[in-house]
């Protein structure tokens, strides 16, 4: 028998898509039965009360979670988000319902041994409710009491070799696509780089010293499956400098509509029949720079005019491969709308090598130059993108020591209001007006 | 419920403390076929919705079955995922950026038993636990935020709106009939911890009333200068207020007509709550993308200024989403993302074919960049 009636939530149990309500109800029942004899360290009816309070929100159309609460683990400024409900007398099980962010592994691969251990810990010391995963990428452990925080942290670090992720004004937990581990498009090893950067910058991740949050996201190619270009202060997107590799035999298999060579790797094998694959119409005509042609059963790509949009490679992955001279582009300043409107990442570094042998020094140098500037000049709660807007892209180039190039702009400025530096103008700005008046009467 | 200690001593927090060790090394978590062929994959193919094969230069193959899931997940369900992965996948599993779960096997003969097992599992309420799909030219799982499950600033629920939307989009999760992939995202307030602003379709929770002011407590729980500074439109100023008791307290004054309901002040000051039953609801945005494929990444545009919160299934919201998806499925060319299609036919046609009302709210008036979105041409369609 459920502790609270949940007539509104119950309606979300039907329909084909996995129902979080059914899952929570089963979890509540499982805790109540406690067949495994777990010595629950937080209220046994925590999930019942979670369902109850969410039902109340469905009735009221308003949240019943109170604003924050300063809780955490000793020495860290992030990784734990305090949460209390505003109806503790009716829902005592969720009076304190804090979140812990657990730094996910690169590529979000897991062994079941690890996941089971994490579940055991979370059943024992928490609600048993999680997010797999949070928006930033962490494993989110949803709902425990203040006293359990240090205990959970202890078990994570001592028994599971696992640290917390970031929250607050610090480096947020970096995240990546699965990269070369299982994708032929990946131009660098995103898993290795995200692991390196996360470890290299543990202090920045755990101890807030930044003006605001700072996000790294790593995409292996310009398809941008983790949306780094839209949602990270620094986005690392794989790219290449040399030629797309062409297997002409395979190109012709696509042209001949060989069933082993479905267009777009089979992405259109659905209920709609798009007709036979047409190389001219589906690839050449859609190429954004029109740098391809197909003559005498041979595909030519004018690579100097290719912008590596991935379309042709996506359509014919068995025939076209990314180049061999690979690295990544760095774009900076992306963020969601708060406060000054959304910003997309802007290209800062067109190409940088990804070299684990020298600890990625070409990349860390750029990161650290940007942080030095942002920590010095950034206002409280000012994201990097907003600082770039306020002080100018030129300032960003100056602090990173990067030369301006046409790749930095979509098009040159449409106004001539250039802020010339005094030393750029011969003779400087100090002039003698009396000398001027000798030739120009008042 | 006796407290059981790990050995942590609150009197001496630094004793035997381990910190700054970072995440687990992913190399421990790669299935053997992944570890062996990393960086040496030749190509891949989607065999059917939700099922992929990746072929390595070595000739090795890895078959992946992708299933959707609510990102809000109990340990019971995770343990069930582990049970399946132990049974079929040698004890390995992975999650995708969009909250899908991927089960991988290293030969084709292991595929059917895995698929059958996944497809057969249902919750007591009748919904699938592990629906197979989310690949190619279809709808994949919705990335989303916390909503009423756990957040203090939401203007709507996240898990509920996502469940309602995915139920109506379910066929497209298991099909690949669309002109291109269609990414739906959900954020329950405009803090957008889910960063939905570049999605084909974005569901956004939105407040529409300026904050209430809890004068009696405001100065006790908030740093007034921080609350003032938090406002992007400079609508908040310090004020002295006389309470009903006659007592004068320090507080703030909000110029309501300048408020854009972002809730940034509430983040800094709990005495300025915004949530309101009638005020809060849903904004729908459309036409964004993050991929660089064919066209540049682009922001989503607001296409429905407001829909009320209609618990538990948000029918006005799901209707509008369905209309957009159907119009897109019907009208767009192969490979054309929703935003590229809308730009090609013109936004005026988009509203017509999606049967959405165009209201004054959809004309940008926020700061300088607003001007960029007005039509500066005589080229338009009647």
Short mmCIF file of C-alpha atoms in Angstrom, two decimals, chain A residues 9 25 29 56 68 70 105 125 138 140 235 243 252 257 263 311 334 351 366 409 416 439:
data_model
loop_
_atom_site.label_atom_id
_atom_site.label_comp_id
_atom_site.label_asym_id
_atom_site.label_seq_id
_atom_site.Cartn_x
_atom_site.Cartn_y
_atom_site.Cartn_z
CA UNK A 9 1.47 10.81 -11.23
CA UNK A 25 6.94 3.13 -7.03
CA UNK A 29 8.06 -0.93 -2.41
CA UNK A 56 1.81 17.85 -4.56
CA UNK A 68 19.78 25.56 -1.54
CA UNK A 70 25.25 25.10 2.32
CA UNK A 105 34.07 7.90 -16.42
CA UNK A 125 23.26 5.61 2.56
CA UNK A 138 28.02 13.42 -13.74
CA UNK A 140 23.81 12.15 -9.93
CA UNK A 235 34.85 23.25 -26.59
CA UNK A 243 42.67 15.21 -47.36
CA UNK A 252 30.80 3.13 -56.59
CA UNK A 257 22.95 1.07 -54.32
CA UNK A 263 23.28 5.74 -47.38
CA UNK A 311 28.11 15.45 -44.53
CA UNK A 334 29.38 29.13 -25.44
CA UNK A 351 43.96 23.54 -35.21
CA UNK A 366 45.71 27.96 -24.00
CA UNK A 409 35.30 35.73 -38.26
CA UNK A 416 34.65 51.15 -39.03
CA UNK A 439 48.06 76.27 -40.68
#
